[in-house]
mmCIF file of C-alpha atoms in Angstrom:
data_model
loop_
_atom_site.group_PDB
_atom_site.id
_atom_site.type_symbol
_atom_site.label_atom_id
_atom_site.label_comp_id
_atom_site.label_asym_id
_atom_site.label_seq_id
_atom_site.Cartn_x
_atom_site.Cartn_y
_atom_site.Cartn_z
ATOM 1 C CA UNK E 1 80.119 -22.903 20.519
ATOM 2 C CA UNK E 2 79.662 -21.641 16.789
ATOM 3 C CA UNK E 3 76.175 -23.107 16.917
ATOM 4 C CA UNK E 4 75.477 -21.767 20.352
ATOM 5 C CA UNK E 5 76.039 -18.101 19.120
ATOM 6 C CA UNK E 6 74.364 -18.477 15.682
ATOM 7 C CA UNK E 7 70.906 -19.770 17.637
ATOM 8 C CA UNK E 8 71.545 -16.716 19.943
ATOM 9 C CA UNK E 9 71.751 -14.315 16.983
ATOM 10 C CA UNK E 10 69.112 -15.660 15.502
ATOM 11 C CA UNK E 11 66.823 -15.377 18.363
ATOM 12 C CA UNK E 12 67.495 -11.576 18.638
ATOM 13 C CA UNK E 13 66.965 -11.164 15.182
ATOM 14 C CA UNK E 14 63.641 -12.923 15.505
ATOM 15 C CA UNK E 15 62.638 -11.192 18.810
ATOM 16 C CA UNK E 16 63.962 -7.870 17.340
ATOM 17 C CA UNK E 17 61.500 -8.395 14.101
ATOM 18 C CA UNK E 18 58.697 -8.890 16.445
ATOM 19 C CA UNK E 19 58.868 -6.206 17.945
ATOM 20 C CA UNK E 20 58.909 -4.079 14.694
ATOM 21 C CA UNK E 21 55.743 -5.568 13.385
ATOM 22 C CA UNK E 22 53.959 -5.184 16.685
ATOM 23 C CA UNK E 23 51.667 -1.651 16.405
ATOM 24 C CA UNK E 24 53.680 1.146 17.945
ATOM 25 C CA UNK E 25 50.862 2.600 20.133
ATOM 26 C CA UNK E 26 48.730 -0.713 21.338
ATOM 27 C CA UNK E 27 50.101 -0.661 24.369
ATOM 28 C CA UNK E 28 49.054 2.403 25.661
ATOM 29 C CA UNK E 29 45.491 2.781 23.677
ATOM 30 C CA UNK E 30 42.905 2.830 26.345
ATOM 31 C CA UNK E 31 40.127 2.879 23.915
ATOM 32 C CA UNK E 32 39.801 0.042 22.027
ATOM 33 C CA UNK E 33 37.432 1.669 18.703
ATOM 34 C CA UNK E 34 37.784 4.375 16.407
ATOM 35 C CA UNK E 35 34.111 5.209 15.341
ATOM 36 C CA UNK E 36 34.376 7.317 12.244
ATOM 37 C CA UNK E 37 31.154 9.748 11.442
ATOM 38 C CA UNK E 38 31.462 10.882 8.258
ATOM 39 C CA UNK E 39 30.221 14.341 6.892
ATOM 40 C CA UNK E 40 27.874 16.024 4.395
ATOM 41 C CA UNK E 41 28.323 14.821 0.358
ATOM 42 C CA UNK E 42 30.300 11.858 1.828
ATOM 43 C CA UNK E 43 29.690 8.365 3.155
ATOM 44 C CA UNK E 44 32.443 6.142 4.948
ATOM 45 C CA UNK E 45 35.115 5.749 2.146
ATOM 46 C CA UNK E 46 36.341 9.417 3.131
ATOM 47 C CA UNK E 47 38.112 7.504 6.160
ATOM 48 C CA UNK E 48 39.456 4.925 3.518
ATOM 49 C CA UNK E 49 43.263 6.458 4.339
ATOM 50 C CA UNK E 50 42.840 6.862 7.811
ATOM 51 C CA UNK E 51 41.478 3.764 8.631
ATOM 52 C CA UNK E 52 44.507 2.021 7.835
ATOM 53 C CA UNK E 53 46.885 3.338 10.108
ATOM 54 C CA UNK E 54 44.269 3.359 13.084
ATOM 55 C CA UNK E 55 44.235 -0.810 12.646
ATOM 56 C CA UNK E 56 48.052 -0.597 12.893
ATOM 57 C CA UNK E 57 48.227 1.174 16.167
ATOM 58 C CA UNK E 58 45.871 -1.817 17.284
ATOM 59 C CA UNK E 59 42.300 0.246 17.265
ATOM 60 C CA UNK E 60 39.005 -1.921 15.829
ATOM 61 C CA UNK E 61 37.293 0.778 13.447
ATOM 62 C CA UNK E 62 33.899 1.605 12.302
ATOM 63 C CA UNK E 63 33.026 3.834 9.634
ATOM 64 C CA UNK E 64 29.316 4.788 10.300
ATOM 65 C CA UNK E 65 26.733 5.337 7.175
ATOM 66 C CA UNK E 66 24.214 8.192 8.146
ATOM 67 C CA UNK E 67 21.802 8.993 6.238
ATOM 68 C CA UNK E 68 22.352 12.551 6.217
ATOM 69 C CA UNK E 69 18.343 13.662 6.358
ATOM 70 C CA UNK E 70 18.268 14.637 9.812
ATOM 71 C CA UNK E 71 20.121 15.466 12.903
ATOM 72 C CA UNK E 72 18.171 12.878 15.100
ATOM 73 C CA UNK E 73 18.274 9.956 12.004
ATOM 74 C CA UNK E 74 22.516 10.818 11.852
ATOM 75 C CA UNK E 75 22.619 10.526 15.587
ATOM 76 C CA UNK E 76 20.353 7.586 16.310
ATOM 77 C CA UNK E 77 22.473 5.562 13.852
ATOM 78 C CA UNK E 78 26.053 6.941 15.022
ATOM 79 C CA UNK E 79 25.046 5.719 18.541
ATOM 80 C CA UNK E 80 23.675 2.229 17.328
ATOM 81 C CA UNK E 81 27.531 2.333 15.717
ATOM 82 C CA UNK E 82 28.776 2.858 19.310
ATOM 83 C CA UNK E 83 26.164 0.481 21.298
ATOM 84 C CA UNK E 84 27.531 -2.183 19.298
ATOM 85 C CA UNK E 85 31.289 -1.423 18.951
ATOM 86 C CA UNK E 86 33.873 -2.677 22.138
ATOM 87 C CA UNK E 87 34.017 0.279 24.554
ATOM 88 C CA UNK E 88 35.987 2.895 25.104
ATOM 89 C CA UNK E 89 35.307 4.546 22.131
ATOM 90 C CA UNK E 90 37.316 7.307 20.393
ATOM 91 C CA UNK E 91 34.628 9.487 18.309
ATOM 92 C CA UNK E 92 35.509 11.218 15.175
ATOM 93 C CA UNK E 93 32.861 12.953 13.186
ATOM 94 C CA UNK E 94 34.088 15.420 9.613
ATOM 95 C CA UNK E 95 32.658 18.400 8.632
ATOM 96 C CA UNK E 96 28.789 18.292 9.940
ATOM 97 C CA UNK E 97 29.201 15.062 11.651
ATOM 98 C CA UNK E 98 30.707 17.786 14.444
ATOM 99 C CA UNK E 99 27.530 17.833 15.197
ATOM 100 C CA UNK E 100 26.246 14.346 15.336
ATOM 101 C CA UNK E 101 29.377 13.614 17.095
ATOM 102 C CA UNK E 102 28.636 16.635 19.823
ATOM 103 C CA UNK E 103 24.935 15.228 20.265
ATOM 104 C CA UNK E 104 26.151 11.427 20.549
ATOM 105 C CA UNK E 105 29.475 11.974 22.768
ATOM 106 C CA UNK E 106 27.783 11.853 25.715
ATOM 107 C CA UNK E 107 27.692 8.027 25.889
ATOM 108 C CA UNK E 108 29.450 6.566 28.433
ATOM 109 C CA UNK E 109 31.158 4.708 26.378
ATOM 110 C CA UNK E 110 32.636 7.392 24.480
ATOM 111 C CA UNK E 111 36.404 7.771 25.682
ATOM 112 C CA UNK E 112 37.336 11.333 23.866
ATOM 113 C CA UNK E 113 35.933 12.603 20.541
ATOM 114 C CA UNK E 114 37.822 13.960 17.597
ATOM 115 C CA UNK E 115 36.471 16.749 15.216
ATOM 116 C CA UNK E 116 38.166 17.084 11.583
ATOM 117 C CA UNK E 117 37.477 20.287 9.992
ATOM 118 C CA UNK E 118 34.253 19.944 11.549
ATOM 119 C CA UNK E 119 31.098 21.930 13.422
ATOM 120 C CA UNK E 120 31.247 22.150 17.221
ATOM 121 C CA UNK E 121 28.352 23.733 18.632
ATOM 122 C CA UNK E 122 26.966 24.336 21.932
ATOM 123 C CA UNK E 123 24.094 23.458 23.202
ATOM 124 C CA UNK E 124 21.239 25.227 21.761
ATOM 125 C CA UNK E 125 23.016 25.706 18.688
ATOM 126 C CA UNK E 126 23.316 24.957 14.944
ATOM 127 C CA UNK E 127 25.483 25.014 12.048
ATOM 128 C CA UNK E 128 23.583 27.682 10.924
ATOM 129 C CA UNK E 129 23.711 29.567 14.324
ATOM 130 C CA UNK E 130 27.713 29.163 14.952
ATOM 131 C CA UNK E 131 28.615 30.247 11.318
ATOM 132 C CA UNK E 132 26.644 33.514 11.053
ATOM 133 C CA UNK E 133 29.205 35.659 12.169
ATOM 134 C CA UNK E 134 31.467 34.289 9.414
ATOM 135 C CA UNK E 135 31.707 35.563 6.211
ATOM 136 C CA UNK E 136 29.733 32.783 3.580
ATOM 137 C CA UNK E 137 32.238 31.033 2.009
ATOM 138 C CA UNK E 138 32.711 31.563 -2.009
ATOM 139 C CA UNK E 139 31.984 27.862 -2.289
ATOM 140 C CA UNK E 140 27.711 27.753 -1.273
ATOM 141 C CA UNK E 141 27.407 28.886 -4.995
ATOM 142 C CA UNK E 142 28.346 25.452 -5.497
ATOM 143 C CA UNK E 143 25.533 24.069 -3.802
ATOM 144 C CA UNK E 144 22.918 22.867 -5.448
ATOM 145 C CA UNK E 145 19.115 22.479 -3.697
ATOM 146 C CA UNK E 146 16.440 19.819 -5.400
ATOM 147 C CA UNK E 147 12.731 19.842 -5.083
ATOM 148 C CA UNK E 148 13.462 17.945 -1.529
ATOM 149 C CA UNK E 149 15.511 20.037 -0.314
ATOM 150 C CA UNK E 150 18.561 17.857 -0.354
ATOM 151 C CA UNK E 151 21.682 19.450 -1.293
ATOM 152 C CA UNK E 152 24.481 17.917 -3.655
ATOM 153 C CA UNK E 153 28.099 19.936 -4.760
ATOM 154 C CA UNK E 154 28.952 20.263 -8.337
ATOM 155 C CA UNK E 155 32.038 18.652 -9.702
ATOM 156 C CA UNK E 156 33.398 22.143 -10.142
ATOM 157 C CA UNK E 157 32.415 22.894 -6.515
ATOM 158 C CA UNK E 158 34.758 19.727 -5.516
ATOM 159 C CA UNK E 159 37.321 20.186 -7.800
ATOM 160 C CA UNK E 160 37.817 23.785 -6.530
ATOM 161 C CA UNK E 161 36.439 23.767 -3.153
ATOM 162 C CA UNK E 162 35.852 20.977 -1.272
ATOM 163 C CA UNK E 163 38.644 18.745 -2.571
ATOM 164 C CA UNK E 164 40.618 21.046 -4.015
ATOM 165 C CA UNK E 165 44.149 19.219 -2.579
ATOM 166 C CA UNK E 166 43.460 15.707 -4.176
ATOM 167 C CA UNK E 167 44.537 14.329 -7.323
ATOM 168 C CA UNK E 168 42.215 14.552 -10.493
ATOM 169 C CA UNK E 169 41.061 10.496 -9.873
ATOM 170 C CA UNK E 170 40.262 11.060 -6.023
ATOM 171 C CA UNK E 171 38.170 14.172 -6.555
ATOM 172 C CA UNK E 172 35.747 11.977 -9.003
ATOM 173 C CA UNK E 173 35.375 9.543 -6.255
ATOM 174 C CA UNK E 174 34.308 12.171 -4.036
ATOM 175 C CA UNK E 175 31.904 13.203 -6.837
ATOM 176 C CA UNK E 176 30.704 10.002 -7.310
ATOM 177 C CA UNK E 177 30.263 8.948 -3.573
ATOM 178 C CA UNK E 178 28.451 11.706 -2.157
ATOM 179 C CA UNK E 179 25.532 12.179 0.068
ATOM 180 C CA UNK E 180 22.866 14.146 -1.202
ATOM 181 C CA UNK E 181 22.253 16.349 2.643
ATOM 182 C CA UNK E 182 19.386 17.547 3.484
ATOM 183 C CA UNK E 183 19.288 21.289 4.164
ATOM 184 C CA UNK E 184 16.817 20.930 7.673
ATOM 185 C CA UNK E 185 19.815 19.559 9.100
ATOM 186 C CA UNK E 186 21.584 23.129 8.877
ATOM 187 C CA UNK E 187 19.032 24.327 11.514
ATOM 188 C CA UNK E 188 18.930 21.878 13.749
ATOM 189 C CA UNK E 189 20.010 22.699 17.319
ATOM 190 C CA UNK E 190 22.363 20.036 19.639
ATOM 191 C CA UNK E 191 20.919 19.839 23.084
ATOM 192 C CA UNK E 192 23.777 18.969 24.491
ATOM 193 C CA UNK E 193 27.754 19.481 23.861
ATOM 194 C CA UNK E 194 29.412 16.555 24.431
ATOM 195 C CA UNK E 195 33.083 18.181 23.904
ATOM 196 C CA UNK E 196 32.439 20.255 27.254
ATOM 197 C CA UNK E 197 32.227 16.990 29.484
ATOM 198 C CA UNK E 198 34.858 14.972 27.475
ATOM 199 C CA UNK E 199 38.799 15.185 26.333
ATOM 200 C CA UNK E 200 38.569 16.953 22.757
ATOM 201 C CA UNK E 201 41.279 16.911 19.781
ATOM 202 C CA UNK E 202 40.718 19.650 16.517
ATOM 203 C CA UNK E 203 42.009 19.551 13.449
ATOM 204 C CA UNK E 204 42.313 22.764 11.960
ATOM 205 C CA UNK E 205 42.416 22.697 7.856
ATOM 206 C CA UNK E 206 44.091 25.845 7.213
ATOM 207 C CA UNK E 207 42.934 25.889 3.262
ATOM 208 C CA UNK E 208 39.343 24.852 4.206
ATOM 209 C CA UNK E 209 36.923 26.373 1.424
ATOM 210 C CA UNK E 210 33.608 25.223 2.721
ATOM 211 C CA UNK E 211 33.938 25.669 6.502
ATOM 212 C CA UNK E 212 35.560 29.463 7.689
ATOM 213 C CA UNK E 213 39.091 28.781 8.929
ATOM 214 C CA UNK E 214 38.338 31.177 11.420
ATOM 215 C CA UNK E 215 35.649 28.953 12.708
ATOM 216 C CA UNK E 216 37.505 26.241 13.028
ATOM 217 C CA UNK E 217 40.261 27.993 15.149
ATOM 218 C CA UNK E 218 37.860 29.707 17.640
ATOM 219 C CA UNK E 219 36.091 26.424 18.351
ATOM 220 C CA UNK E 220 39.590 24.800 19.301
ATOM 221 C CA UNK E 221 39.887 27.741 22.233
ATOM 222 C CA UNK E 222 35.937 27.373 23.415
ATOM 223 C CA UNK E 223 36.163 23.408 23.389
ATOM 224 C CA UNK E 224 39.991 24.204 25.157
ATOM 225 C CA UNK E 225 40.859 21.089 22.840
ATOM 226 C CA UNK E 226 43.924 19.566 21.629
ATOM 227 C CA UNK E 227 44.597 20.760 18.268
ATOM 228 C CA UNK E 228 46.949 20.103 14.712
ATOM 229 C CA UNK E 229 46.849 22.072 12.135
ATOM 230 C CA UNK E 230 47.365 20.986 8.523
ATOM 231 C CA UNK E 231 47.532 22.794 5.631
ATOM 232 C CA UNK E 232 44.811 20.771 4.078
ATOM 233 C CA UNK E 233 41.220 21.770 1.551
ATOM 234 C CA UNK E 234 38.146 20.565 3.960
ATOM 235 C CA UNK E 235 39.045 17.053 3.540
ATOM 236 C CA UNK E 236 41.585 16.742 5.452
ATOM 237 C CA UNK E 237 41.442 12.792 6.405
ATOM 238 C CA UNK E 238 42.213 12.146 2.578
ATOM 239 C CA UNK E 239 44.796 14.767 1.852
ATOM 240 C CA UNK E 240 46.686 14.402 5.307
ATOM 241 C CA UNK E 241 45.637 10.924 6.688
ATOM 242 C CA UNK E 242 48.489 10.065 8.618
ATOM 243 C CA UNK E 243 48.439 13.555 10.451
ATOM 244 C CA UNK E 244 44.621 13.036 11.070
ATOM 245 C CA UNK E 245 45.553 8.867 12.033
ATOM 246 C CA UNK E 246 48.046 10.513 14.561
ATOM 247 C CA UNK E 247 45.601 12.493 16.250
ATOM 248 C CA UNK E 248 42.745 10.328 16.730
ATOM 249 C CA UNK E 249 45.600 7.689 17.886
ATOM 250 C CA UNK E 250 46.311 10.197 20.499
ATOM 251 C CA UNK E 251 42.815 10.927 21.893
ATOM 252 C CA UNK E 252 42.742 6.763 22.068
ATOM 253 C CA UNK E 253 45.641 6.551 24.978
#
């Protein structure tokens, strides 16, 4: 009888660790990838927290690699990300990959799409278009322009504006990783708005230096989107992963 009820507990114990190590949210993820658009001065590794937590809730990622020259070149190769990634597809695009992500959501494949401290215009529209009512934020004296036109931050621009939340180590990643964007891409217009025809989750970083707070918050009412806010420098998917994890896990069900 002993041995009866020590196999028994032992079971439960077994079944009972199962179920902790399966990923909370799997069973009710209808999309099946995370495709993660990174932004201007970055490349993929600014998802490096996020992507973590997304695989334990049972999502396949991608972190796309744009080029960051053009609007069409960033979209062309977000969508080749999505062709070839297992549909339905949760979107996520940072800072001006709101707007590759706005241009490329209409894909049928493309379950919901996600903007962190990002640019959501309409149709017709550009960065440069949906931020001129805003006040210019301290940090474009930052900027720095070469004989291509390609624009790169300083390390003081990242150490006060853009990353100004991360530790003294992560902000000279950031430094060292970044994208040299070309300025063209600041006046290039979507032609279509892909968060008016699909479900649309914000995040809102309330100490954003480089996009106007304001910005971000009146996009959230037009795109009538589901929204977080947390009090994070423009990068919020490496000074609040988990938040940002959570959402994009949310648009996936």
């Amino acid at each position: 009888m002993k041995l009866f009820e020590t196999v028994v507990h032992l079971g439960i114990l077994f079944s009972t660790a199962a179920v902790m190590v399966t990923p909370a949210h799997s069973a009710d993820l209808k999309a099946k990838t995370a495709v993660l658009v990174h932004g201007a001065f970055a490349d993929g590794t600014s998802w490096s927290k996020v992507i973590p937590y997304l695989e334990k809730a049972g999502l396949k990622v991608v972190a796309v690699q744009n080029p960051l020259d053009s609007l069409e070149n960033d979209v062309a190769t977000t969508k080749r990300a999505i062709k070839n990634a297992e549909g339905p597809v949760v979107l996520v695009g940072h800072s001006w990959a709101g707007t590759v992500i706005t241009e490329a959501g209409n894909d049928d494949k493309v379950q919901s799409l996600v903007y962190v401290a990002a640019y959501a215009p309409d149709k017709g529209q550009s960065v440069e278009d949906i931020s001129a009512k805003y006040p210019k934020p301290e940090s474009l004296k930052y900027f720095k322009k070469d004989a291509d036109g390609y624009l790169t931050i300083s390390d003081e621009g990242i150490d006060k504006y853009f990353a100004a939340d991360l530790t003294p180590e992560e902000k000279k990643v950031v430094a060292a990783v970044q994208g040299p964007f070309n300025s063209r891409t600041l006046v290039a217009k979507v032609t279509q708005a892909g968060w008016r025809d699909k479900p649309t989750f914000m995040v809102v970083a309330t100490h954003d230096a480089i996009i106007p707070v304001q910005l971000e918050k009146d996009q959230v009412k037009a795109a009538n989107a589901k929204s977080i806010e947390v009090p994070s420098s423009h990068v919020a998917m490496l000074s609040h992963p988990k938040e940002v994890a959570n959402l994009i896990i949310e648009a996936a069900k």
